[in-house]
Tab-separated table of C-alpha atoms in Angstrom:
chain	number	residue	atom	x	y	z
A	1184	UNK	CA	0.000	0.000	0.000
A	1185	UNK	CA	2.845	2.357	0.871
A	1186	UNK	CA	4.837	1.377	-2.257
A	1187	UNK	CA	1.970	2.166	-4.592
A	1188	UNK	CA	1.380	5.476	-2.859
A	1189	UNK	CA	5.083	6.298	-3.113
A	1190	UNK	CA	5.173	5.517	-6.817
A	1191	UNK	CA	2.042	7.583	-7.443
A	1192	UNK	CA	3.497	10.512	-5.480
A	1193	UNK	CA	6.798	10.384	-7.377
A	1194	UNK	CA	4.947	10.203	-10.682
A	1195	UNK	CA	2.838	13.216	-9.756
A	1196	UNK	CA	5.867	15.240	-8.631
A	1197	UNK	CA	7.765	14.291	-11.791
A	1198	UNK	CA	4.902	15.265	-14.063
A	1199	UNK	CA	4.440	18.595	-12.337
A	1200	UNK	CA	8.184	19.357	-12.512
A	1201	UNK	CA	8.580	19.740	-8.781
A	1202	UNK	CA	10.943	16.796	-8.578
A	1203	UNK	CA	13.235	18.235	-11.266
A	1204	UNK	CA	13.215	21.611	-9.534
A	1205	UNK	CA	14.074	19.959	-6.248
A	1206	UNK	CA	16.924	18.033	-7.816
A	1207	UNK	CA	18.216	21.212	-9.444
A	1208	UNK	CA	18.227	23.103	-6.177
A	1209	UNK	CA	19.810	20.230	-4.332
A	1210	UNK	CA	22.569	19.825	-6.894
A	1211	UNK	CA	23.181	23.547	-6.932
A	1212	UNK	CA	23.540	23.614	-3.146
A	1213	UNK	CA	25.864	20.632	-3.214
A	1214	UNK	CA	27.996	22.297	-5.891
A	1215	UNK	CA	28.198	25.506	-3.900
A	1216	UNK	CA	29.227	23.616	-0.801
A	1217	UNK	CA	31.939	21.677	-2.590
A	1218	UNK	CA	33.534	24.668	-4.393
A	1219	UNK	CA	35.515	27.125	-2.213
A	1220	UNK	CA	34.054	30.578	-1.840
A	1221	UNK	CA	37.041	32.325	-3.474
A	1222	UNK	CA	37.277	30.059	-6.532
A	1223	UNK	CA	33.925	30.965	-8.225
A	1224	UNK	CA	34.678	34.639	-8.006
A	1225	UNK	CA	38.051	34.064	-9.652
A	1226	UNK	CA	36.422	32.013	-12.403
A	1227	UNK	CA	33.836	34.697	-13.058
A	1228	UNK	CA	36.503	37.357	-13.211
A	1229	UNK	CA	38.541	35.534	-15.861
A	1230	UNK	CA	37.566	36.714	-19.341
A	1231	UNK	CA	36.429	33.780	-21.421
A	1232	UNK	CA	37.203	33.465	-25.097
A	1233	UNK	CA	34.402	34.345	-27.455
A	1234	UNK	CA	34.330	30.882	-29.024
A	1235	UNK	CA	33.877	29.231	-25.609
A	1236	UNK	CA	31.060	31.631	-24.830
A	1237	UNK	CA	29.408	30.633	-28.113
A	1238	UNK	CA	29.762	26.957	-27.222
A	1239	UNK	CA	28.358	27.564	-23.748
A	1240	UNK	CA	25.401	29.462	-25.220
A	1241	UNK	CA	24.705	26.684	-27.707
A	1242	UNK	CA	24.966	24.046	-24.959
A	1243	UNK	CA	22.613	25.989	-22.705
A	1244	UNK	CA	20.198	26.344	-25.619
A	1245	UNK	CA	20.341	22.614	-26.228
A	1246	UNK	CA	19.740	21.755	-22.533
A	1247	UNK	CA	16.892	24.251	-22.319
A	1248	UNK	CA	15.109	22.983	-25.450
A	1249	UNK	CA	15.646	19.372	-24.382
A	1250	UNK	CA	14.202	20.218	-20.929
A	1251	UNK	CA	17.295	19.011	-19.125
A	1252	UNK	CA	16.684	21.495	-16.338
A	1253	UNK	CA	18.703	19.637	-13.731
A	1254	UNK	CA	21.780	19.486	-15.966
A	1255	UNK	CA	21.246	23.142	-16.902
A	1256	UNK	CA	21.062	24.144	-13.237
A	1257	UNK	CA	24.390	22.450	-12.649
A	1258	UNK	CA	26.058	23.697	-15.882
A	1259	UNK	CA	25.292	27.393	-15.443
A	1260	UNK	CA	27.030	27.752	-12.042
A	1261	UNK	CA	29.977	25.672	-13.188
A	1262	UNK	CA	30.466	27.677	-16.419
A	1263	UNK	CA	29.643	30.995	-14.808
A	1264	UNK	CA	27.281	31.856	-17.680
A	1265	UNK	CA	24.191	32.541	-15.598
A	1266	UNK	CA	23.040	35.965	-16.675
A	1267	UNK	CA	26.040	36.345	-19.007
A	1268	UNK	CA	25.156	33.960	-21.854
A	1269	UNK	CA	25.138	35.203	-25.433
A	1270	UNK	CA	21.902	35.753	-27.287
A	1271	UNK	CA	21.118	33.931	-30.508
A	1272	UNK	CA	21.817	37.048	-32.565
A	1273	UNK	CA	25.238	37.439	-30.910
A	1274	UNK	CA	26.017	33.770	-31.559
A	1275	UNK	CA	25.190	34.107	-35.260
A	1276	UNK	CA	27.144	37.355	-35.506
A	1277	UNK	CA	30.174	35.751	-33.847
A	1278	UNK	CA	30.004	32.799	-36.250
A	1279	UNK	CA	29.737	35.271	-39.184
A	1280	UNK	CA	26.368	33.900	-40.262
A	1281	UNK	CA	24.871	36.940	-41.941
A	1282	UNK	CA	21.279	37.271	-43.207
A	1283	UNK	CA	21.117	36.290	-46.851
A	1284	UNK	CA	23.834	33.655	-46.592
A	1285	UNK	CA	23.183	30.032	-47.490
A	1286	UNK	CA	23.548	28.831	-43.906
A	1287	UNK	CA	21.150	31.494	-42.615
A	1288	UNK	CA	18.614	30.491	-45.283
A	1289	UNK	CA	18.951	26.876	-44.157
A	1290	UNK	CA	18.310	27.975	-40.541
A	1291	UNK	CA	15.148	29.772	-41.611
A	1292	UNK	CA	13.996	26.676	-43.479
A	1293	UNK	CA	14.471	24.739	-40.234
A	1294	UNK	CA	12.065	27.083	-38.467
A	1295	UNK	CA	14.567	29.358	-36.776
A	1296	UNK	CA	13.391	32.912	-36.305
A	1297	UNK	CA	9.690	32.129	-36.735
A	1298	UNK	CA	7.138	33.067	-34.138
A	1299	UNK	CA	5.829	29.914	-32.452
A	1300	UNK	CA	2.111	29.802	-31.760
A	1301	UNK	CA	1.824	27.179	-29.047
A	1302	UNK	CA	4.437	24.921	-30.654
A	1303	UNK	CA	7.913	24.343	-29.296
A	1304	UNK	CA	10.468	26.826	-30.566
A	1305	UNK	CA	13.310	25.069	-32.413
A	1306	UNK	CA	16.645	25.274	-30.658
A	1307	UNK	CA	19.506	27.170	-32.220
A	1308	UNK	CA	22.043	24.392	-31.657
A	1309	UNK	CA	19.888	21.718	-33.287
A	1310	UNK	CA	18.855	23.995	-36.164
A	1311	UNK	CA	22.476	25.053	-36.711
A	1312	UNK	CA	23.712	21.457	-36.899
A	1313	UNK	CA	20.935	20.522	-39.328
A	1314	UNK	CA	21.705	23.583	-41.458
A	1315	UNK	CA	25.401	22.687	-41.543
A	1316	UNK	CA	24.516	19.148	-42.617
A	1317	UNK	CA	22.222	20.493	-45.304
A	1318	UNK	CA	24.752	22.935	-46.728
A	1319	UNK	CA	27.713	20.541	-46.581
A	1320	UNK	CA	27.114	16.809	-46.655
A	1321	UNK	CA	23.528	16.713	-47.853
A	1322	UNK	CA	24.193	19.461	-50.328
A	1323	UNK	CA	27.109	17.489	-51.734
A	1324	UNK	CA	24.952	14.394	-52.049
A	1325	UNK	CA	22.278	16.414	-53.780
A	1326	UNK	CA	24.946	17.964	-55.959
A	1327	UNK	CA	26.258	14.539	-56.968
A	1328	UNK	CA	22.737	13.380	-57.667
A	1329	UNK	CA	22.091	16.504	-59.694
A	1330	UNK	CA	25.373	16.002	-61.543
A	1331	UNK	CA	24.444	12.410	-62.314
A	1332	UNK	CA	21.054	13.559	-63.532
A	1333	UNK	CA	22.600	16.382	-65.544
A	1334	UNK	CA	25.156	13.960	-67.025
A	1335	UNK	CA	22.339	11.711	-68.165
A	1336	UNK	CA	20.514	14.700	-69.600
A	1337	UNK	CA	23.657	15.915	-71.359
A	1338	UNK	CA	24.168	12.460	-72.853
A	1339	UNK	CA	20.588	12.445	-74.105
A	1340	UNK	CA	21.022	15.967	-75.468
A	1341	UNK	CA	24.198	14.899	-77.275
A	1342	UNK	CA	22.339	11.978	-78.816
A	1343	UNK	CA	19.546	14.274	-79.945
A	1344	UNK	CA	22.045	16.778	-81.334
A	1345	UNK	CA	23.876	14.014	-83.194
A	1346	UNK	CA	20.598	12.773	-84.626
A	1347	UNK	CA	19.654	16.323	-85.603
A	1348	UNK	CA	23.056	16.814	-87.269
A	1349	UNK	CA	22.557	13.625	-89.291
A	1350	UNK	CA	19.107	14.764	-90.390
A	1351	UNK	CA	20.452	18.202	-91.327
A	1352	UNK	CA	23.261	16.578	-93.324
A	1353	UNK	CA	20.724	14.476	-95.220
A	1354	UNK	CA	18.580	17.555	-95.846
A	1355	UNK	CA	21.614	19.472	-97.141
A	1356	UNK	CA	22.494	16.553	-99.419
A	1357	UNK	CA	18.953	16.465	-100.808
A	1358	UNK	CA	18.964	20.245	-101.282
A	1359	UNK	CA	22.327	20.026	-103.047
A	1360	UNK	CA	20.925	17.393	-105.422
A	1361	UNK	CA	17.902	19.587	-106.078
A	1362	UNK	CA	20.131	22.586	-106.758
A	1363	UNK	CA	22.222	20.537	-109.191
A	1364	UNK	CA	19.078	19.402	-110.982
A	1365	UNK	CA	17.739	22.957	-111.134
A	1366	UNK	CA	21.077	24.321	-112.353
A	1367	UNK	CA	21.309	21.649	-115.041
A	1368	UNK	CA	17.748	22.365	-116.164
A	1369	UNK	CA	18.433	26.108	-116.256
A	1370	UNK	CA	21.651	25.558	-118.212
A	1371	UNK	CA	19.843	23.330	-120.667
A	1372	UNK	CA	17.078	25.901	-121.118
A	1373	UNK	CA	19.605	28.713	-121.573
A	1374	UNK	CA	21.640	26.757	-124.114
A	1375	UNK	CA	18.488	25.749	-125.956
A	1376	UNK	CA	17.329	29.378	-126.091
A	1377	UNK	CA	20.702	30.588	-127.362
A	1378	UNK	CA	20.794	27.781	-129.886
A	1379	UNK	CA	17.408	28.818	-131.248
A	1380	UNK	CA	18.526	32.429	-131.688
A	1381	UNK	CA	22.081	31.784	-132.903
A	1382	UNK	CA	21.293	30.702	-136.450
A	1383	UNK	CA	22.620	27.758	-138.442
A	1384	UNK	CA	26.265	28.552	-137.810
A	1385	UNK	CA	26.377	26.322	-134.701
A	1386	UNK	CA	24.786	22.860	-134.550
A	1387	UNK	CA	23.832	23.217	-130.872
A	1388	UNK	CA	20.256	22.006	-131.255
A	1389	UNK	CA	21.383	18.620	-132.549
A	1390	UNK	CA	23.808	18.267	-129.652
A	1391	UNK	CA	21.048	19.160	-127.195
A	1392	UNK	CA	18.791	16.512	-128.685
A	1393	UNK	CA	21.564	13.938	-128.347
A	1394	UNK	CA	22.156	14.953	-124.728
A	1395	UNK	CA	18.432	14.785	-123.937
A	1396	UNK	CA	18.286	11.286	-125.430
A	1397	UNK	CA	21.224	10.107	-123.277
A	1398	UNK	CA	20.950	8.138	-120.030
A	1399	UNK	CA	21.328	11.058	-117.611
A	1400	UNK	CA	17.576	11.618	-117.615
A	1401	UNK	CA	16.972	8.118	-116.272
A	1402	UNK	CA	19.760	8.545	-113.695
A	1403	UNK	CA	18.488	11.762	-112.164
A	1404	UNK	CA	19.859	10.989	-108.699
A	1405	UNK	CA	23.380	10.189	-109.897
A	1406	UNK	CA	25.554	13.179	-109.010
A	1407	UNK	CA	28.502	12.382	-111.388
A	1408	UNK	CA	26.094	12.241	-114.318
A	1409	UNK	CA	24.708	15.629	-113.333
A	1410	UNK	CA	28.232	17.011	-113.052
A	1411	UNK	CA	29.098	15.695	-116.516
A	1412	UNK	CA	25.929	17.232	-117.914
A	1413	UNK	CA	26.771	20.542	-116.252
A	1414	UNK	CA	30.256	20.485	-117.796
A	1415	UNK	CA	28.759	19.685	-121.199
A	1416	UNK	CA	26.317	22.573	-120.794
A	1417	UNK	CA	29.174	24.910	-119.888
A	1418	UNK	CA	31.056	23.829	-123.021
A	1419	UNK	CA	28.017	24.513	-125.199
A	1420	UNK	CA	27.539	27.906	-123.578
A	1421	UNK	CA	31.192	28.783	-124.237
A	1422	UNK	CA	30.788	27.891	-127.907
A	1423	UNK	CA	27.607	29.933	-128.206
A	1424	UNK	CA	29.277	32.886	-126.502
A	1425	UNK	CA	32.165	32.671	-128.961
A	1426	UNK	CA	29.652	32.701	-131.819
A	1427	UNK	CA	27.900	35.680	-130.278
A	1428	UNK	CA	31.200	37.546	-130.097
A	1429	UNK	CA	31.751	36.860	-133.809
A	1430	UNK	CA	28.261	38.112	-134.621
A	1431	UNK	CA	28.817	41.230	-132.544
A	1432	UNK	CA	32.003	41.898	-134.508
A	1433	UNK	CA	30.058	41.527	-137.773
A	1434	UNK	CA	27.402	43.905	-136.490
A	1435	UNK	CA	30.102	46.398	-135.526
A	1436	UNK	CA	31.601	46.181	-139.033
A	1437	UNK	CA	28.166	46.738	-140.565
A	1438	UNK	CA	27.595	49.701	-138.270
A	1439	UNK	CA	30.894	51.254	-139.345
A	1440	UNK	CA	30.037	50.666	-143.029
A	1441	UNK	CA	26.626	52.282	-142.572
A	1442	UNK	CA	28.256	55.230	-140.834
A	1443	UNK	CA	30.640	55.627	-143.791
A	1444	UNK	CA	27.697	55.450	-146.213
A	1445	UNK	CA	25.831	58.079	-144.216
A	1446	UNK	CA	28.909	60.312	-144.299
A	1447	UNK	CA	29.171	59.875	-148.072
A	1448	UNK	CA	25.487	60.694	-148.436
A	1449	UNK	CA	26.028	63.850	-146.400
A	1450	UNK	CA	28.975	64.774	-148.609
A	1451	UNK	CA	26.816	64.104	-151.678
A	1452	UNK	CA	24.077	66.344	-150.377
A	1453	UNK	CA	26.630	69.071	-149.758
A	1454	UNK	CA	28.110	68.754	-153.251
A	1455	UNK	CA	24.645	68.748	-154.810
A	1456	UNK	CA	23.886	71.928	-152.959
A	1457	UNK	CA	27.053	73.562	-154.308
A	1458	UNK	CA	26.246	72.387	-157.865
A	1459	UNK	CA	22.739	73.792	-157.644
A	1460	UNK	CA	24.130	77.097	-156.413
A	1461	UNK	CA	26.607	77.190	-159.331
A	1462	UNK	CA	23.758	76.374	-161.756
A	1463	UNK	CA	21.695	79.277	-160.454
A	1464	UNK	CA	24.706	81.602	-160.677
A	1465	UNK	CA	25.364	80.446	-164.246
A	1466	UNK	CA	21.772	81.041	-165.287
A	1467	UNK	CA	21.952	84.482	-163.682
A	1468	UNK	CA	25.027	85.564	-165.699
A	1469	UNK	CA	23.807	84.140	-169.045
A	1470	UNK	CA	22.213	87.463	-170.139
A	1471	UNK	CA	25.608	89.178	-169.697
A	1472	UNK	CA	27.380	86.476	-171.716
A	1473	UNK	CA	24.897	86.587	-174.580
A	1474	UNK	CA	26.714	89.325	-176.561
A	1475	UNK	CA	29.946	87.364	-176.300
A	1476	UNK	CA	28.454	84.000	-177.133
A	1477	UNK	CA	26.214	85.258	-179.965
A	1478	UNK	CA	27.287	86.831	-183.298
A	1479	UNK	CA	27.273	90.577	-183.194
A	1480	UNK	CA	28.730	93.627	-184.956
A	1481	UNK	CA	31.123	94.221	-182.051
A	1482	UNK	CA	32.918	90.870	-182.413
A	1483	UNK	CA	36.265	91.172	-184.224
A	1484	UNK	CA	36.755	87.428	-184.603
A	1485	UNK	CA	33.375	85.830	-184.682
A	1486	UNK	CA	33.212	82.103	-183.804
A	1487	UNK	CA	32.995	79.598	-186.571
A	1488	UNK	CA	29.738	78.263	-185.116
A	1489	UNK	CA	27.513	80.606	-183.171
A	1490	UNK	CA	26.683	79.336	-179.624
A	1491	UNK	CA	23.198	79.934	-178.416
A	1492	UNK	CA	22.031	80.400	-174.839
A	1493	UNK	CA	20.210	77.083	-174.850
A	1494	UNK	CA	23.395	75.230	-175.797
A	1495	UNK	CA	25.273	76.755	-172.857
A	1496	UNK	CA	22.497	75.770	-170.444
A	1497	UNK	CA	22.372	72.222	-171.789
A	1498	UNK	CA	26.143	71.902	-171.471
A	1499	UNK	CA	26.023	73.053	-167.848
A	1500	UNK	CA	23.192	70.655	-167.053
A	1501	UNK	CA	25.128	67.817	-168.682
A	1502	UNK	CA	28.124	68.491	-166.490
A	1503	UNK	CA	25.898	68.633	-163.430
A	1504	UNK	CA	24.308	65.276	-164.275
A	1505	UNK	CA	27.699	63.659	-164.783
A	1506	UNK	CA	28.888	64.897	-161.393
A	1507	UNK	CA	25.716	63.622	-159.723
A	1508	UNK	CA	26.069	60.193	-161.347
A	1509	UNK	CA	29.683	59.924	-160.198
A	1510	UNK	CA	28.707	60.742	-156.642
A	1511	UNK	CA	25.764	58.323	-156.804
A	1512	UNK	CA	28.034	55.497	-157.923
A	1513	UNK	CA	30.424	56.180	-155.053
A	1514	UNK	CA	27.638	56.277	-152.470
A	1515	UNK	CA	25.962	53.181	-153.927
A	1516	UNK	CA	29.252	51.311	-153.628
A	1517	UNK	CA	29.505	52.184	-149.922
A	1518	UNK	CA	25.854	51.318	-149.448
A	1519	UNK	CA	26.284	47.893	-151.046
A	1520	UNK	CA	29.292	47.168	-148.799
A	1521	UNK	CA	27.359	48.162	-145.669
A	1522	UNK	CA	24.308	46.168	-146.785
A	1523	UNK	CA	26.469	43.090	-147.342
A	1524	UNK	CA	27.970	43.362	-143.825
A	1525	UNK	CA	24.519	43.867	-142.310
A	1526	UNK	CA	23.043	40.918	-144.211
A	1527	UNK	CA	25.926	38.707	-143.026
A	1528	UNK	CA	25.367	39.734	-139.398
A	1529	UNK	CA	21.614	39.179	-139.611
A	1530	UNK	CA	22.181	35.787	-141.222
A	1531	UNK	CA	24.466	34.824	-138.327
A	1532	UNK	CA	21.675	35.764	-135.927
A	1533	UNK	CA	19.064	33.867	-137.921
A	1534	UNK	CA	17.189	37.015	-138.981
A	1535	UNK	CA	16.089	38.222	-142.388
A	1536	UNK	CA	17.480	41.480	-143.757
A	1537	UNK	CA	14.908	44.285	-144.085
A	1538	UNK	CA	13.585	45.249	-147.495
A	1539	UNK	CA	15.335	48.179	-149.170
A	1540	UNK	CA	13.420	51.415	-148.978
A	1541	UNK	CA	13.721	54.053	-151.706
A	1542	UNK	CA	15.766	57.100	-150.790
A	1543	UNK	CA	17.860	59.847	-152.246
A	1544	UNK	CA	20.392	57.366	-153.630
A	1545	UNK	CA	17.868	55.598	-155.886
A	1546	UNK	CA	17.517	57.553	-159.098
A	1547	UNK	CA	18.645	61.045	-159.945
A	1548	UNK	CA	17.085	63.950	-158.063
A	1549	UNK	CA	14.439	66.053	-159.661
A	1550	UNK	CA	15.883	69.376	-160.803
A	1551	UNK	CA	14.132	72.631	-160.969
A	1552	UNK	CA	14.302	73.543	-164.635
A	1553	UNK	CA	12.601	76.877	-164.213
């Protein structure tokens, strides 16, 4: 009966905390009685290093949060930290844990610094150890895991990039084949067009027909065949260009001949103008020459055959006609040479020469016989 009552009483005192308080007081009194009176004062007077003060503060925080009140009541007198312990802010400042640092962020994630509403406030020592583990060992493990994951991702990315490079190479090869086909078709069309406009001097059309009938059409995907066809097209184009240069030279010769003919025609028009002016002057002086040309009483030696005014006019007109015919022959000769050069150039280009149009060089000009 007494044993059960004793156990119930001890349980009640332990639950209420009275037993722990009693043990704390008892241990404190025993410690004070064992330590000499002069020694604690000397211990308190000795300045402690800052790091030891931090450790004492962390240990007190751990004992307090773990509810080791008896051990705390013994530790504080022994360490001399009762009333002199560092605050949490001073501990963090001494350890150079500034707000914004990685370790401080880990402490906040552990619940440090939050206002507790009925729940137990996390201890600084426990939170600091967990934060150190998170930022050192656990962080390294996470880093290795992340590196392994990133290595796998990089390997997959490299595979995808290699596959993409292969596809791009195939696309470039197909585009190159298409460009070769298009270039060959364009060359063939250009050569065919030049061959149609170059005249019978070059047998390019027959060579194009032979090339079209060859096997390169059936082997459209064979690159060497396309290269050979491109070289053949370049050769045909070079030949056609050489023919075009020859035709341009012929056209230049014809242009020079026509320019010479035009200059001769201009000279002819100038000479005709002078002849007409001389004819008018001659007709104007005929009345003054009539006494000399005709038989009259003033003539000492009369001519054997009297010359009339009409005969003089006819003689002058005859000389004018002969001069005009000579100039016409000269101009017609230049005109024929220029026409021959022009006809040759047009024949080289496969064109027909234009029909001759009547001009000043065809037939003698009409004279004013008034």
